[in-house]
Coordinates of C-alpha atoms and ligand atoms in Angstrom, one line a residue:
M4 CA 142.0 149.6 135.6
K5 CA 138.8 150.3 137.7
K6 CA 139.5 151.2 141.2
T7 CA 136.4 150.4 143.0
I8 CA 134.3 147.6 141.8
V9 CA 130.8 146.3 143.6
L10 CA 130.4 142.5 142.6
L11 CA 127.1 142.2 142.4
G12 CA 124.7 138.5 141.8
P13 CA 122.3 135.9 143.8
P14 CA 124.1 134.1 146.7
G15 CA 126.7 131.7 144.8
A16 CA 127.0 133.1 141.6
G17 CA 130.8 133.2 141.7
K18 CA 131.2 137.0 143.6
G19 CA 133.9 135.0 145.9
T20 CA 135.4 132.8 143.4
Q21 CA 136.3 135.7 140.8
G22 CA 137.0 138.1 143.6
E23 CA 139.5 136.1 144.8
K24 CA 141.0 135.6 141.6
L25 CA 140.9 139.3 141.1
T26 CA 143.0 139.7 144.1
D27 CA 145.0 136.9 143.3
E28 CA 145.7 138.6 140.0
F29 CA 145.7 142.6 140.4
G30 CA 145.9 143.0 143.9
Y31 CA 143.0 144.1 144.6
T32 CA 141.6 144.4 148.3
R33 CA 137.9 142.4 148.8
L34 CA 136.0 143.0 150.9
S35 CA 133.5 140.9 151.6
T36 CA 130.8 141.8 154.8
G37 CA 129.7 138.2 154.8
D38 CA 133.6 137.2 155.9
M39 CA 133.1 139.9 158.4
L40 CA 130.0 138.8 159.7
R41 CA 130.7 135.4 159.8
E42 CA 134.2 136.3 161.6
A43 CA 131.9 138.2 164.0
V44 CA 130.0 135.4 164.5
R45 CA 132.8 133.3 165.4
N46 CA 134.4 135.7 167.6
K47 CA 130.7 136.1 169.5
T48 CA 131.9 139.9 169.3
E49 CA 128.5 141.9 169.9
L50 CA 128.3 142.3 166.0
G51 CA 128.4 138.7 165.6
M52 CA 125.4 137.8 168.2
K53 CA 123.4 140.7 166.8
A54 CA 124.3 139.1 163.0
K55 CA 124.0 135.7 163.9
E56 CA 120.2 135.4 163.8
Y57 CA 119.4 137.1 160.6
M58 CA 122.1 134.8 158.4
D59 CA 121.0 131.8 160.1
A60 CA 117.7 132.6 158.7
G61 CA 119.2 133.5 155.3
A62 CA 117.7 136.8 156.0
L63 CA 119.6 140.2 155.7
V64 CA 121.4 141.9 158.7
P65 CA 119.7 145.5 159.6
N66 CA 121.3 148.3 157.5
D67 CA 122.3 150.2 160.5
L68 CA 124.7 147.1 161.0
I69 CA 126.3 147.1 157.9
I70 CA 126.6 150.5 156.5
G71 CA 128.8 151.6 160.0
L72 CA 130.9 147.9 159.5
M73 CA 131.6 148.8 155.9
N74 CA 132.5 152.3 156.2
E75 CA 134.7 152.0 159.0
K76 CA 136.6 149.6 156.7
I77 CA 136.7 151.2 153.4
K78 CA 138.7 153.9 155.0
E79 CA 141.4 151.7 155.9
V80 CA 141.7 150.5 152.3
S81 CA 144.1 152.4 149.9
G82 CA 144.2 151.2 146.1
G83 CA 141.9 149.1 144.1
V84 CA 139.0 147.3 146.2
L85 CA 136.4 145.0 145.3
L86 CA 133.2 145.1 147.8
D87 CA 131.7 141.3 147.8
G88 CA 128.0 141.5 149.1
F89 CA 127.7 145.0 149.5
P90 CA 125.7 147.0 148.7
R91 CA 122.7 144.5 149.0
T92 CA 119.5 147.0 149.4
V93 CA 119.1 150.7 147.7
E94 CA 119.8 152.3 151.4
Q95 CA 123.3 150.8 151.6
A96 CA 124.2 152.0 147.6
D97 CA 123.0 155.3 148.9
A98 CA 125.1 154.8 152.1
L99 CA 128.5 153.9 149.9
G100 CA 127.8 156.9 146.9
K101 CA 128.2 159.4 150.1
V102 CA 132.0 157.9 150.9
M103 CA 133.1 156.5 147.4
D104 CA 132.8 156.7 143.7
V105 CA 132.0 153.3 142.2
D106 CA 133.9 153.0 138.5
L107 CA 132.0 149.7 138.1
A108 CA 128.9 147.2 139.2
L109 CA 129.5 143.7 137.8
D110 CA 126.4 141.9 137.9
F111 CA 127.1 138.0 137.8
D112 CA 124.2 136.7 136.4
V113 CA 123.0 132.9 137.1
P114 CA 119.6 130.8 136.6
D115 CA 118.3 130.6 140.0
E116 CA 118.2 126.1 139.5
V117 CA 121.9 126.4 139.3
L118 CA 122.5 128.5 141.6
I119 CA 120.8 126.1 144.4
S120 CA 123.0 123.1 143.1
R121 CA 125.9 125.4 143.5
L122 CA 125.3 126.6 147.3
T123 CA 124.3 123.5 148.4
Q124 CA 127.3 121.8 147.3
R125 CA 129.8 124.5 148.2
R126 CA 132.5 124.2 150.6
S127 CA 134.3 127.3 152.6
C128 CA 137.4 127.7 154.8
P129 CA 137.0 128.5 157.7
D130 CA 140.7 130.6 157.8
C131 CA 141.0 132.2 154.4
N132 CA 137.6 132.1 153.2
A133 CA 138.2 130.6 150.2
V134 CA 135.7 128.4 148.2
Y135 CA 135.2 125.2 146.7
H136 CA 132.6 123.2 144.9
L137 CA 132.3 119.5 145.7
V138 CA 131.9 119.0 141.8
T139 CA 133.4 121.8 139.9
K140 CA 136.1 123.3 141.8
K141 CA 137.2 120.6 144.4
P142 CA 140.3 121.2 146.5
A143 CA 143.3 119.0 145.4
K144 CA 142.7 117.0 148.6
E145 CA 139.4 116.3 150.1
G146 CA 137.9 118.9 152.7
I147 CA 141.0 120.6 152.8
C148 CA 141.8 124.3 151.9
D149 CA 144.6 124.3 149.0
K150 CA 145.2 128.3 149.8
C151 CA 146.2 127.3 153.9
G152 CA 145.9 123.8 155.0
A153 CA 142.6 124.0 157.2
K154 CA 139.5 121.9 157.4
L155 CA 136.5 122.8 154.8
Y156 CA 133.2 123.1 156.3
Q157 CA 129.9 123.7 154.8
R158 CA 128.0 127.1 156.3
D159 CA 125.1 126.8 158.2
D160 CA 123.3 129.0 155.7
D161 CA 124.6 127.0 152.5
K162 CA 122.1 124.0 153.5
E163 CA 118.6 123.7 151.1
E164 CA 116.2 125.4 153.9
T165 CA 118.3 128.3 153.8
V166 CA 119.3 128.7 150.5
K167 CA 116.0 129.3 149.1
N168 CA 115.3 132.0 151.6
R169 CA 118.3 133.7 151.0
L170 CA 117.3 133.9 147.1
E171 CA 114.0 134.9 147.6
V172 CA 115.7 137.8 149.9
Y173 CA 118.1 138.2 146.9
H174 CA 115.6 139.3 144.4
K175 CA 113.5 141.4 146.8
N176 CA 116.0 143.6 148.1
T177 CA 119.3 143.3 146.0
R178 CA 118.3 142.5 142.2
P179 CA 117.0 146.6 142.2
L180 CA 120.8 147.4 142.1
I181 CA 121.3 146.6 138.7
D182 CA 118.5 149.0 137.5
Y183 CA 120.5 151.2 140.2
Y184 CA 123.9 150.6 138.9
Q185 CA 122.6 151.0 135.3
K186 CA 121.2 154.3 135.6
K187 CA 124.7 155.4 136.7
G188 CA 126.3 153.5 133.9
V189 CA 128.4 151.6 135.3
L190 CA 127.0 147.9 135.4
T191 CA 128.4 145.2 133.0
V192 CA 126.5 141.7 133.2
I193 CA 128.9 139.1 133.1
P194 CA 126.7 135.8 132.2
S195 CA 128.3 133.6 134.9
D196 CA 126.9 130.0 134.0
G197 CA 129.9 128.5 133.0
D198 CA 133.7 127.4 133.0
I199 CA 135.6 129.7 136.1
N200 CA 138.3 130.4 133.9
A201 CA 136.2 131.6 130.8
I202 CA 134.0 133.9 133.1
F203 CA 137.4 135.7 134.6
E204 CA 138.5 136.3 131.1
T205 CA 135.1 138.5 130.3
V206 CA 135.8 139.9 134.1
K207 CA 139.1 141.1 133.1
K208 CA 138.0 142.7 130.3
A209 CA 135.6 144.6 132.1
I210 CA 137.9 145.9 134.7
Q211 CA 140.0 147.5 132.2
Ligands
LIG302 P1 127.2 136.2 152.0 O1 128.8 135.3 152.7 O2 128.0 137.2 151.2 O3 126.5 135.4 151.6 O4 126.4 136.6 153.2 C1 126.1 136.2 154.1 C2 125.1 136.5 155.1 O5 125.6 137.8 155.9 C3 124.1 137.0 154.3 O6 122.7 136.0 154.2 C4 123.5 138.2 155.2 O7 122.3 137.5 156.6 C5 125.0 138.8 155.6 N1 125.1 139.5 155.1 C6 126.0 139.9 154.2 N2 126.6 141.3 153.4 C7 125.1 141.8 154.1 C8 124.9 142.7 153.5 N3 125.5 143.7 152.9 N4 123.4 143.2 153.7 C9 123.0 142.4 155.3 N5 123.4 141.6 155.2 C10 123.9 141.3 154.4

């Protein structure tokens, strides 16, 4: 099975959902820069204070802050690892390449109009970071996380104004990584506008 996997794709493409399933079924460690940053913001750490204004605007947090954070976490992991939301720029991808070989980059491919509806209807767990959707992935009990019982919330950056900005940022800064990993011969595109379990079957084949 592939050891180091980068989850690429626009916000709302299903990186978090498919990443969670890979973690549950195959024991990968999922490192999500977005989750780490949100935790830092909640705990009002120095990093959190610096990152907040960028996140609220749907902009990328500067590379130097992110690369330092990720390098530290990567060192602690042994076994299979999923990088969710990192790298997001070519500079971050080059920095990652210096500390680790990427075995597979999965590009979760979804049209923009689907993403806007998915993101604005997404609800997240502040404690265990599980993700839900008001229509397609409802929790068993409304507003409550199935996994840990915490009260679900809507991320500030999942509100419509910010979502549009995040998609623009994705097209400009992160989409070039598709070419970047294709040239390295490790890219697999996963069409992701469909049923979560059917998509997971494609993902499972790709990681073998
Ligand atoms: P996510 O949960 O992956 O959608 O990330 C939420 C927000 O955190 C993004 O909109 C960025 O502001 C910030 N962020 C997460 N990962 C990165 C990254 N690799 N580089 C820069 N900013 C990031």
